[in-house]
Coordinates of C-alpha atoms and ligand atoms in Angstrom, one line a residue:
M1 CA -60.6 -43.4 -16.9
V2 CA -58.9 -40.5 -15.2
I3 CA -60.3 -37.2 -16.4
R4 CA -57.5 -34.5 -16.4
R5 CA -58.7 -31.2 -15.4
K6 CA -57.7 -28.3 -17.6
V7 CA -55.1 -26.1 -15.9
D8 CA -56.4 -22.6 -15.3
K9 CA -53.4 -20.7 -16.6
R10 CA -54.2 -17.5 -14.9
E11 CA -54.6 -19.4 -11.6
Q12 CA -51.2 -21.1 -12.2
L13 CA -49.6 -17.7 -12.7
R14 CA -51.1 -16.4 -9.6
R15 CA -49.8 -19.3 -7.6
M16 CA -46.3 -19.0 -9.1
R17 CA -46.2 -15.3 -8.2
E18 CA -47.3 -16.2 -4.7
E19 CA -44.6 -18.8 -4.5
A20 CA -42.0 -16.3 -5.8
A21 CA -43.1 -13.7 -3.2
L22 CA -42.2 -16.2 -0.4
G23 CA -38.6 -16.4 -1.5
G24 CA -36.9 -19.1 0.6
G25 CA -40.2 -19.8 2.5
Q26 CA -42.1 -18.7 5.5
R27 CA -39.6 -20.2 8.0
R28 CA -36.7 -18.3 6.6
I29 CA -38.8 -15.1 6.4
E30 CA -39.4 -15.5 10.1
S31 CA -35.7 -15.9 10.7
Q32 CA -35.0 -12.8 8.6
R33 CA -37.4 -10.9 10.9
K34 CA -35.8 -12.3 14.0
R35 CA -32.6 -10.8 12.7
G36 CA -34.4 -7.4 12.7
K37 CA -34.5 -7.3 8.9
L38 CA -37.1 -6.6 6.3
T39 CA -37.6 -8.9 3.3
A40 CA -36.2 -8.1 -0.2
R41 CA -39.7 -7.1 -1.5
E42 CA -40.6 -4.9 1.6
R43 CA -37.4 -3.0 1.0
I44 CA -38.2 -2.3 -2.6
A45 CA -41.6 -1.1 -1.6
L46 CA -40.1 1.4 0.8
L47 CA -37.6 2.6 -1.7
L48 CA -39.9 3.2 -4.7
D49 CA -43.0 5.3 -5.2
E50 CA -46.1 3.3 -4.2
G51 CA -47.2 0.7 -6.7
S52 CA -44.5 1.6 -9.2
F53 CA -42.3 -1.5 -9.0
Q54 CA -42.2 -3.7 -12.1
E55 CA -40.5 -6.9 -11.4
L56 CA -38.4 -8.7 -14.0
D57 CA -37.1 -12.3 -14.1
T58 CA -39.6 -13.6 -11.4
F59 CA -39.3 -17.0 -12.9
V60 CA -35.5 -17.3 -13.2
T61 CA -34.1 -20.2 -11.3
H62 CA -30.5 -21.6 -10.9
R63 CA -29.6 -24.7 -12.9
S64 CA -27.1 -26.2 -10.5
T65 CA -27.5 -29.7 -9.2
D66 CA -24.3 -30.1 -7.2
F67 CA -24.2 -30.2 -3.3
G68 CA -27.9 -30.7 -2.9
L69 CA -28.8 -27.6 -4.9
A70 CA -31.3 -29.6 -7.1
D71 CA -33.6 -29.7 -4.0
Q72 CA -33.2 -25.9 -3.4
I73 CA -34.8 -24.3 -6.4
Y74 CA -36.7 -21.0 -5.7
L75 CA -38.5 -18.9 -8.2
G76 CA -36.4 -15.7 -8.8
D77 CA -33.4 -17.3 -7.0
A78 CA -31.8 -15.0 -4.4
V79 CA -32.6 -11.6 -5.8
V80 CA -35.7 -9.6 -6.7
S81 CA -35.0 -7.2 -9.6
G82 CA -36.8 -4.7 -11.8
Y83 CA -37.5 -1.0 -12.1
G84 CA -39.8 1.6 -10.7
K85 CA -39.9 5.3 -9.8
V86 CA -38.6 7.6 -7.1
D87 CA -40.5 10.9 -7.0
G88 CA -41.7 10.1 -10.5
R89 CA -38.3 9.4 -12.0
F90 CA -37.2 5.9 -13.2
V91 CA -34.8 3.9 -11.1
Y92 CA -33.5 0.3 -11.7
V93 CA -33.3 -1.8 -8.6
Y94 CA -32.2 -5.2 -7.3
S95 CA -32.7 -6.5 -3.8
Q96 CA -30.9 -9.5 -2.6
D97 CA -33.0 -12.1 -0.8
F98 CA -31.2 -13.5 2.2
T99 CA -34.0 -16.1 2.7
V100 CA -32.8 -17.9 -0.5
L101 CA -29.4 -19.6 0.2
G102 CA -28.3 -16.6 2.3
G103 CA -28.7 -14.2 -0.7
S104 CA -25.7 -15.8 -2.2
L105 CA -24.7 -14.9 -5.8
S106 CA -25.3 -17.7 -8.3
E107 CA -24.8 -17.5 -12.0
A108 CA -28.6 -16.9 -12.3
V109 CA -28.6 -14.2 -9.7
A110 CA -25.7 -12.4 -11.5
G111 CA -27.6 -12.7 -14.8
K112 CA -30.6 -10.9 -13.2
I113 CA -28.5 -8.2 -11.7
C114 CA -26.6 -7.6 -15.0
K115 CA -29.9 -7.4 -16.9
V116 CA -31.1 -4.4 -14.8
M117 CA -27.7 -2.8 -14.9
D118 CA -27.7 -3.0 -18.7
L119 CA -31.2 -1.6 -18.9
A120 CA -30.2 1.2 -16.5
V121 CA -27.2 2.3 -18.5
S122 CA -28.9 2.0 -21.9
N123 CA -31.9 4.0 -20.7
G124 CA -29.9 6.5 -18.6
A125 CA -31.3 6.0 -15.1
P126 CA -29.7 5.2 -11.7
V127 CA -29.2 1.7 -10.3
V128 CA -29.8 1.0 -6.6
G129 CA -28.6 -2.3 -5.2
L130 CA -30.0 -3.5 -1.9
I131 CA -27.3 -5.8 -0.5
D132 CA -27.9 -8.7 1.9
S133 CA -25.7 -11.5 0.8
G134 CA -23.2 -14.2 2.0
G135 CA -21.2 -13.6 -1.2
A136 CA -20.3 -16.0 -4.0
R137 CA -22.6 -19.1 -3.9
I138 CA -20.1 -21.6 -2.7
Q139 CA -21.7 -24.6 -4.4
E140 CA -21.4 -23.0 -7.8
G141 CA -17.7 -22.3 -7.7
V142 CA -16.3 -20.5 -10.7
D143 CA -19.7 -19.8 -12.3
S144 CA -20.5 -17.7 -9.3
L145 CA -17.1 -15.9 -9.4
A146 CA -17.7 -15.2 -13.1
G147 CA -21.0 -13.7 -12.1
Y148 CA -19.3 -11.2 -9.8
S149 CA -16.8 -10.4 -12.7
D150 CA -19.8 -9.6 -14.9
I151 CA -21.3 -7.3 -12.3
F152 CA -17.9 -5.5 -11.5
H153 CA -17.4 -5.0 -15.2
R154 CA -20.8 -3.3 -15.5
N155 CA -20.1 -1.2 -12.4
V156 CA -17.0 0.2 -14.0
R157 CA -18.6 0.7 -17.5
S158 CA -21.5 2.6 -15.9
S159 CA -19.3 4.7 -13.6
G160 CA -19.7 8.4 -14.6
V161 CA -22.6 7.5 -16.9
I162 CA -25.4 6.8 -14.4
P163 CA -25.5 7.2 -10.6
Q164 CA -24.9 3.9 -8.8
I165 CA -26.0 3.5 -5.2
S166 CA -25.6 0.5 -2.8
V167 CA -27.4 0.0 0.4
I168 CA -26.0 -2.5 2.8
L169 CA -28.9 -4.2 4.7
G170 CA -27.3 -7.4 6.0
P171 CA -24.1 -9.1 5.5
A172 CA -22.0 -8.2 2.4
A173 CA -19.3 -10.8 2.6
G174 CA -16.5 -11.5 0.1
G175 CA -17.5 -10.6 -3.4
A176 CA -20.6 -8.8 -2.2
T177 CA -18.4 -6.0 -1.0
Y178 CA -16.7 -5.1 -4.2
S179 CA -19.7 -4.1 -6.3
P180 CA -20.8 -1.6 -3.6
A181 CA -17.2 -0.4 -3.4
L182 CA -17.3 0.4 -7.1
T183 CA -20.5 2.4 -6.8
D184 CA -20.8 6.1 -6.1
F185 CA -22.5 6.0 -2.7
V186 CA -22.8 3.3 -0.1
F187 CA -25.5 3.5 2.6
M188 CA -25.4 1.2 5.6
A189 CA -28.3 0.5 8.0
S190 CA -26.5 0.6 11.3
G191 CA -26.6 -2.6 13.4
I192 CA -27.8 -4.5 10.3
G193 CA -25.3 -3.9 7.5
Q194 CA -21.9 -5.5 7.7
M195 CA -19.2 -5.5 5.1
Y196 CA -16.0 -7.4 5.1
I197 CA -13.7 -9.3 2.7
T198 CA -13.0 -12.1 5.2
G199 CA -15.1 -12.6 8.3
P200 CA -14.1 -13.0 12.0
D201 CA -13.6 -16.7 11.7
V202 CA -11.1 -16.5 8.9
I203 CA -9.3 -13.6 10.6
R204 CA -9.0 -15.6 13.8
A205 CA -7.6 -18.6 11.9
V206 CA -5.1 -16.5 9.9
T207 CA -3.9 -13.8 12.3
G208 CA -5.2 -14.9 15.6
E209 CA -7.0 -11.6 16.0
E210 CA -10.4 -11.6 17.8
V211 CA -13.0 -9.2 16.4
T212 CA -16.8 -9.2 16.2
H213 CA -18.8 -9.0 13.0
E214 CA -20.0 -5.5 14.0
E215 CA -16.5 -4.2 15.1
L216 CA -15.0 -5.5 11.9
G217 CA -17.5 -4.5 9.3
G218 CA -20.4 -2.5 10.9
A219 CA -21.6 0.9 9.9
T220 CA -19.4 2.7 12.5
A221 CA -16.2 1.0 11.2
H222 CA -17.0 1.9 7.6
T223 CA -18.3 5.4 8.0
T224 CA -15.6 6.6 10.5
R225 CA -12.5 4.5 9.9
S226 CA -12.3 2.9 6.5
G227 CA -14.4 5.4 4.6
V228 CA -15.9 2.6 2.6
A229 CA -19.5 3.7 3.4
H230 CA -20.8 7.3 3.0
F231 CA -23.9 7.1 5.2
S232 CA -24.8 5.2 8.4
I233 CA -28.5 5.4 9.2
E234 CA -30.5 3.7 11.9
G235 CA -33.4 1.7 10.7
E236 CA -34.0 0.3 7.2
E237 CA -37.0 2.6 6.6
D238 CA -35.0 5.8 7.3
C239 CA -32.1 4.5 5.4
L240 CA -34.2 3.9 2.2
A241 CA -35.8 7.3 2.7
Q242 CA -32.3 8.9 2.6
V243 CA -31.6 7.1 -0.6
R244 CA -34.7 8.7 -2.1
R245 CA -33.5 12.1 -0.7
L246 CA -30.1 11.7 -2.3
L247 CA -31.6 10.7 -5.7
G248 CA -33.6 13.9 -5.6
F249 CA -30.3 15.9 -5.9
L250 CA -28.9 13.8 -8.8
P251 CA -29.4 13.9 -12.5
Q252 CA -30.6 10.6 -14.1
N253 CA -27.4 10.3 -16.2
N254 CA -24.3 12.2 -17.3
M255 CA -26.1 13.7 -20.3
E256 CA -28.6 15.5 -18.1
D257 CA -28.4 18.6 -16.0
P258 CA -29.2 18.0 -12.3
P259 CA -32.9 18.4 -11.4
T260 CA -34.3 21.6 -10.0
L261 CA -36.5 21.8 -7.0
D262 CA -38.1 25.1 -5.9
L263 CA -38.0 25.2 -2.1
G264 CA -39.4 28.8 -2.1
D265 CA -36.3 30.4 -0.7
D266 CA -35.6 34.0 -1.9
P267 CA -32.5 34.1 -4.1
E268 CA -31.8 37.6 -2.9
R269 CA -31.9 36.6 0.8
Q270 CA -29.2 38.2 2.8
E271 CA -28.2 36.4 6.0
Y272 CA -27.3 38.8 8.7
D273 CA -26.0 36.1 11.0
L274 CA -23.1 35.5 8.6
A275 CA -21.5 38.7 9.8
H276 CA -21.0 37.0 13.2
V277 CA -20.0 33.5 12.2
I278 CA -16.3 34.1 12.7
P279 CA -15.6 34.7 16.4
D280 CA -13.5 37.7 17.4
N281 CA -11.1 35.4 19.2
P282 CA -9.0 33.7 16.5
N283 CA -8.5 30.7 18.8
R284 CA -12.2 29.9 18.9
P285 CA -13.2 27.8 15.9
Y286 CA -16.5 28.2 14.2
N287 CA -18.6 25.7 12.4
M288 CA -18.4 25.8 8.6
L289 CA -21.8 24.0 8.5
D290 CA -23.3 27.2 9.9
V291 CA -22.2 29.0 6.8
V292 CA -23.4 26.3 4.5
H293 CA -26.8 25.9 6.1
Q294 CA -27.4 29.7 6.0
V295 CA -26.7 30.1 2.3
V296 CA -28.3 27.0 0.6
D297 CA -32.0 26.9 -0.2
A298 CA -34.1 26.4 2.9
G299 CA -31.0 25.2 4.8
D300 CA -31.3 21.8 3.1
F301 CA -27.8 20.3 3.0
M302 CA -27.3 16.6 2.6
Q303 CA -23.9 15.8 4.0
V304 CA -21.9 12.9 2.4
H305 CA -19.3 11.0 4.4
E306 CA -20.2 13.0 7.5
R307 CA -18.2 11.0 10.0
F308 CA -15.2 10.2 7.9
A309 CA -12.5 12.9 7.7
P310 CA -14.8 15.5 9.3
N311 CA -12.1 18.2 8.7
V312 CA -13.5 18.6 5.3
I313 CA -17.3 18.8 4.5
V314 CA -18.8 17.5 1.3
G315 CA -22.4 17.2 0.3
F316 CA -25.3 18.4 -1.8
G317 CA -27.4 21.5 -1.5
R318 CA -29.4 23.8 -3.9
F319 CA -29.1 27.4 -4.9
D320 CA -32.2 28.9 -6.4
G321 CA -33.5 25.3 -7.0
R322 CA -30.4 24.0 -8.7
T323 CA -28.3 21.2 -7.2
V324 CA -24.7 22.0 -6.3
G325 CA -21.9 20.0 -4.8
I326 CA -20.5 21.8 -1.7
V327 CA -17.0 21.3 -0.4
G328 CA -15.9 23.1 2.7
N329 CA -13.0 23.1 5.2
Q330 CA -14.2 22.5 8.7
P331 CA -12.2 24.7 11.2
R332 CA -13.8 22.9 14.1
Q333 CA -12.0 19.6 13.3
I334 CA -8.2 19.8 13.5
A335 CA -8.4 23.4 12.4
G336 CA -9.7 22.3 9.0
V337 CA -6.2 21.1 7.9
L338 CA -6.1 18.8 4.9
D339 CA -4.8 15.3 5.7
I340 CA -4.8 12.1 3.6
N341 CA -8.4 11.1 4.3
A342 CA -9.8 14.6 3.8
S343 CA -7.9 14.9 0.4
V344 CA -9.2 11.6 -0.8
K345 CA -12.8 12.2 0.4
A346 CA -13.0 15.6 -1.2
A347 CA -11.3 14.5 -4.5
R348 CA -13.8 11.7 -4.9
F349 CA -16.7 14.0 -4.4
V350 CA -15.4 16.6 -6.8
R351 CA -15.0 14.0 -9.5
F352 CA -18.5 12.6 -8.9
C353 CA -19.9 16.1 -9.3
D354 CA -17.9 16.8 -12.4
A355 CA -19.0 13.5 -14.0
F356 CA -22.7 14.4 -13.5
N357 CA -22.6 18.1 -14.4
I358 CA -23.1 19.3 -10.8
P359 CA -21.5 22.7 -10.2
L360 CA -19.1 23.0 -7.3
V361 CA -19.2 25.6 -4.6
T362 CA -16.2 25.6 -2.2
F363 CA -16.0 27.3 1.2
I364 CA -12.4 27.8 2.2
D365 CA -10.7 28.2 5.5
V366 CA -7.6 26.0 5.4
P367 CA -4.3 26.4 7.2
G368 CA -2.4 23.9 5.0
F369 CA -1.6 20.2 4.8
M370 CA -1.2 18.2 7.9
P371 CA 2.4 17.9 9.0
G372 CA 4.0 14.8 10.5
T373 CA 5.6 11.5 9.7
T374 CA 2.3 9.5 9.8
Q375 CA 1.0 11.7 7.0
E376 CA 4.2 11.8 5.0
Y377 CA 4.8 8.1 5.2
G378 CA 1.2 7.5 4.5
G379 CA 1.6 9.3 1.3
I380 CA 0.0 12.8 1.9
I381 CA 1.9 13.9 -1.2
R382 CA 0.3 11.3 -3.4
H383 CA -3.2 11.7 -1.8
G384 CA -3.1 15.5 -1.7
A385 CA -2.3 15.3 -5.4
K386 CA -5.6 13.6 -6.0
L387 CA -7.4 16.7 -4.8
I388 CA -5.4 19.0 -7.0
Y389 CA -6.1 16.6 -9.9
A390 CA -9.8 16.5 -9.2
Y391 CA -10.2 20.3 -9.1
A392 CA -8.0 20.9 -12.0
E393 CA -9.7 18.3 -14.1
A394 CA -13.3 19.4 -13.3
T395 CA -15.0 21.4 -16.1
V396 CA -18.3 22.1 -14.3
P397 CA -18.8 25.6 -13.0
K398 CA -16.5 26.1 -10.0
I399 CA -17.2 28.9 -7.5
S400 CA -15.3 29.5 -4.3
V401 CA -15.8 31.6 -1.2
L402 CA -12.8 32.4 0.9
I403 CA -14.0 32.7 4.5
K404 CA -10.6 33.0 6.3
K405 CA -7.4 31.2 5.7
A406 CA -6.0 29.9 2.4
Y407 CA -2.4 29.1 3.1
G408 CA 0.3 27.6 0.9
G409 CA -0.4 24.4 -1.0
A410 CA -3.9 24.2 0.5
Y411 CA -4.7 27.6 -1.1
I412 CA -3.8 26.2 -4.5
V413 CA -5.7 23.0 -4.0
M414 CA -9.0 24.4 -2.8
S415 CA -10.4 25.6 -6.1
S416 CA -7.9 28.4 -6.7
K417 CA -8.2 30.7 -9.7
N418 CA -5.1 29.2 -11.4
L419 CA -6.7 25.7 -11.2
R420 CA -9.3 27.2 -13.5
S421 CA -11.9 28.1 -10.9
D422 CA -14.5 30.3 -12.5
V423 CA -15.6 32.7 -9.8
N424 CA -13.5 33.2 -6.6
L425 CA -15.1 35.4 -4.0
S426 CA -13.7 36.3 -0.6
W427 CA -15.1 37.7 2.6
P428 CA -13.1 40.7 3.9
T429 CA -11.7 38.3 6.6
G430 CA -9.9 36.2 3.9
E431 CA -6.2 35.6 4.2
V432 CA -4.2 34.4 1.3
A433 CA -0.6 33.7 2.2
V434 CA 2.2 31.2 1.8
M435 CA 1.9 30.4 5.5
G436 CA 0.6 31.7 8.8
A437 CA 2.2 34.9 10.2
G438 CA 4.0 33.1 13.1
G439 CA 5.8 30.6 10.8
A440 CA 6.5 33.2 8.1
V441 CA 8.1 35.7 10.5
S442 CA 10.3 33.0 12.1
I443 CA 11.8 32.2 8.6
I444 CA 12.1 35.5 6.9
H445 CA 13.1 37.6 10.0
R446 CA 15.2 34.9 11.8
N447 CA 18.4 37.0 12.0
E448 CA 16.6 40.1 12.9
I449 CA 14.8 38.3 15.8
N450 CA 17.9 36.5 17.0
N451 CA 20.1 39.6 16.9
S452 CA 17.5 41.7 18.7
E453 CA 17.9 42.8 22.3
D454 CA 14.3 41.8 23.0
P455 CA 13.5 38.9 20.6
E456 CA 10.0 38.4 21.8
S457 CA 8.9 42.0 21.3
T458 CA 10.6 42.1 17.9
R459 CA 8.8 38.9 16.9
T460 CA 5.4 40.3 18.1
N461 CA 5.9 43.5 16.2
L462 CA 7.1 41.8 13.0
T463 CA 4.2 39.3 13.2
A464 CA 1.7 42.2 13.5
E465 CA 3.3 44.0 10.6
Y466 CA 3.2 40.8 8.5
E467 CA -0.5 40.2 9.4
E468 CA -1.4 43.8 8.5
R469 CA 0.4 43.8 5.2
L470 CA -0.2 40.3 3.9
M471 CA -3.1 38.5 5.7
N472 CA -5.9 39.9 3.7
P473 CA -7.7 39.2 0.4
Y474 CA -6.7 42.4 -1.4
I475 CA -3.3 41.4 -2.7
A476 CA -4.9 38.3 -4.4
A477 CA -7.8 40.5 -5.5
S478 CA -5.4 43.1 -7.0
R479 CA -4.0 40.3 -9.2
G480 CA -7.5 39.0 -10.2
M481 CA -7.0 35.8 -8.3
I482 CA -9.9 36.8 -6.2
D483 CA -12.7 38.2 -8.4
D484 CA -14.5 40.1 -5.7
V485 CA -14.4 40.8 -2.0
I486 CA -18.0 40.6 -0.7
D487 CA -19.8 41.4 2.4
P488 CA -20.6 38.0 4.1
L489 CA -24.3 39.0 4.1
E490 CA -24.3 38.9 0.3
T491 CA -22.9 35.4 0.0
R492 CA -26.1 33.6 -1.1
P493 CA -27.1 36.1 -3.8
K494 CA -23.5 36.4 -5.1
I495 CA -23.3 32.6 -5.5
I496 CA -26.6 32.4 -7.2
R497 CA -25.7 35.1 -9.7
S498 CA -22.4 33.4 -10.4
L499 CA -24.2 30.1 -11.0
E500 CA -26.6 31.8 -13.4
M501 CA -23.8 33.4 -15.3
L502 CA -22.0 30.0 -15.6
A503 CA -25.1 27.9 -16.4
N504 CA -24.0 27.4 -20.1
K505 CA -20.3 26.9 -19.3
R506 CA -18.7 24.6 -21.9
E507 CA -15.1 23.5 -21.5
Q508 CA -13.4 20.5 -23.0
L509 CA -10.3 18.6 -21.9
P510 CA -7.8 17.6 -24.5
Y511 CA -8.6 14.3 -26.1
K512 CA -7.3 11.4 -24.1
K513 CA -8.3 7.8 -23.3
H514 CA -8.3 8.8 -19.6
G515 CA -5.9 10.6 -17.3
S516 CA -3.6 8.9 -14.9
I517 CA -4.7 10.2 -11.5
P518 CA -2.2 9.3 -8.8
L519 CA -4.2 6.5 -7.1
Ligands
HXC1 C1 -24.1 -20.6 -0.2 C2 -24.7 -19.6 1.7 C3 -23.6 -18.7 1.6 C4 -22.8 -18.8 0.4 C5 -24.7 -18.2 3.4 N1 -25.3 -19.3 2.9 N2 -23.6 -17.9 2.7 N3 -24.9 -20.6 0.8 N4 -23.1 -19.7 -0.5 N5 -21.8 -17.9 0.2 C6 -26.5 -20.0 3.4 C7 -26.2 -20.7 4.7 O1 -25.6 -22.0 4.4 C8 -27.5 -20.8 5.4 O2 -28.3 -21.9 4.7 C9 -28.2 -19.5 4.9 O3 -27.4 -19.1 3.8 C10 -28.1 -18.5 6.0 O4 -26.8 -18.4 6.5 P1 -26.4 -18.4 8.0 O5 -24.9 -18.7 8.1 O6 -27.3 -19.3 8.8 O7 -26.7 -16.9 8.4 P2 -25.9 -16.0 9.5 O8 -25.6 -16.7 10.7 O9 -26.7 -14.7 9.6 O10 -24.5 -15.7 8.8 C11 -24.5 -14.9 7.6 C12 -23.0 -15.0 7.0 C13 -22.5 -16.4 6.9 C14 -22.1 -14.1 7.9 C15 -23.1 -14.3 5.6 O11 -23.6 -17.2 6.3 C16 -21.3 -16.6 6.2 O12 -20.2 -16.4 6.7 N6 -21.4 -17.0 4.9 C17 -20.2 -17.3 4.1 C18 -19.6 -16.0 3.7 C19 -18.5 -16.3 2.7 O13 -17.4 -16.7 3.1 N7 -18.8 -16.2 1.4 C20 -18.0 -16.5 0.3 C21 -17.1 -15.3 0.1 S1 -15.9 -15.6 -1.2 P3 -29.4 -22.7 5.5 O14 -29.8 -23.7 4.5 O15 -28.6 -23.3 6.7 O16 -30.4 -21.7 6.0 C22 -16.5 -14.6 -2.4 C23 -15.6 -14.7 -3.6 C24 -15.8 -13.5 -4.5 O17 -17.5 -14.0 -2.3 C25 -14.6 -12.6 -4.4 C26 -14.7 -11.6 -5.5 C27 -13.7 -10.5 -5.2

């Protein structure tokens, strides 16, 4: 007679957990390492506070039997999911496991991801998705596609309710790209993360074009050209550390105020270097980042979309401990002019801040919108309108500091008083005008110049007169469109007082289902 040994249930659980931790098995883990990549669980450990991860759905498996899938069942399937903490605050997380069928999305994987997304939105905490996936699991057909639909639907429902962050740590092919694209911030580990709708093979077959995976969908392509990704960071460890840093600026959900963090910087600090930021020679550009770094708490500014449309700067900083969203024109890049990409970049950032109660501080030096057929045919009118829409719609505290130029349409767009900005400050160097002196004089004094005996001297004199009369902040200040002209040294304390004064700002938009932003 065979005596059946009683199964030790605790031992069985231990073994199953061990099995789940191996994902697709040791051989595939080795091959993941050879690709220079960490495992799904190692990534979660780096993202979260030590020991805080609570895994869910460890024992979920797919139920497909077609195309040999019956022999490829792995505990947890191709994603590790659950919740944990970042700096003591809850975060929901899922991490795709490339060692299991290339991290592909099965119906079961989608179910796991949707579960954490639902928990995140109902409990009001951010979701971070760590993406390493070959896209829809080909063998599962429509069930896999439906899984993506379920995720996209949740991305959209959660948009503006909880922060959603994606981190691309491997391939993100096909459907795997669109969930990140619907989230608020996309990080890419350079050299490792690659995103594309169709890969190089398909492109070669359809268009004959030759392109490598990295050229097509690497971090450089997406942070400089397409704007799909906001951050390109070398090394997975640093990449995940930056995700933690970003979360530190954000509220947990749209019902909360942003967190405060005391960096020990004096709110009354006057910065003497600000008096010398603008060079005497008007043709020498300065760096708006010098202004930003000198006024925010401890110089800590986290720039978003740094390499995309660098003619406008957006990012997070703090004033007296409170998070703010900063937008600034960058005179060092194409004179800080607003073009299509800059408008879209800034508009998206302004809307994110507005959705999450993050006050906006705007540093202005803008000569106008970019002229030219490329911009006009590309729809600068439509895209520039997005930025007007975003600023006009935003009900969070809005403060602006005019550093130098604010000309024409660009004056209006950049948080102007009549778009309901709350506090508009100007340095004495501020210039509010319909256009620069040269262009203005050519139009309004054309006859006088043409009929003059010495047109060039006449032009020079008229330009100087125009500059003296109109290129200053005092005309706008006399009409209350600039609330105060300040000494550059006082910039930080003046912003902090304005933010304090506006801390309880309440403003409602008229009831509507949603607006119709010109997309
Ligand atoms: C099932 C997949 C898979 C997928 C990869 N694998 N992608 N299994 N469904 N989508 C499996 C491979 O068969 C392989 O299994 C293992 O994962 C590792 O893949 P490799 O190809 O060996 O890895 P690598 O050379 O690094 O290439 C990675 C890759 C490539 C670039 C992602 O696998 C690839 O091109 N995959 C297909 C991408 C794709 O076209 N997906 C469908 C998109 S359509 P073994 O057993 O050999 O280790 C889509 C529709 C949704 O997503 C659209 C919604 C908008």
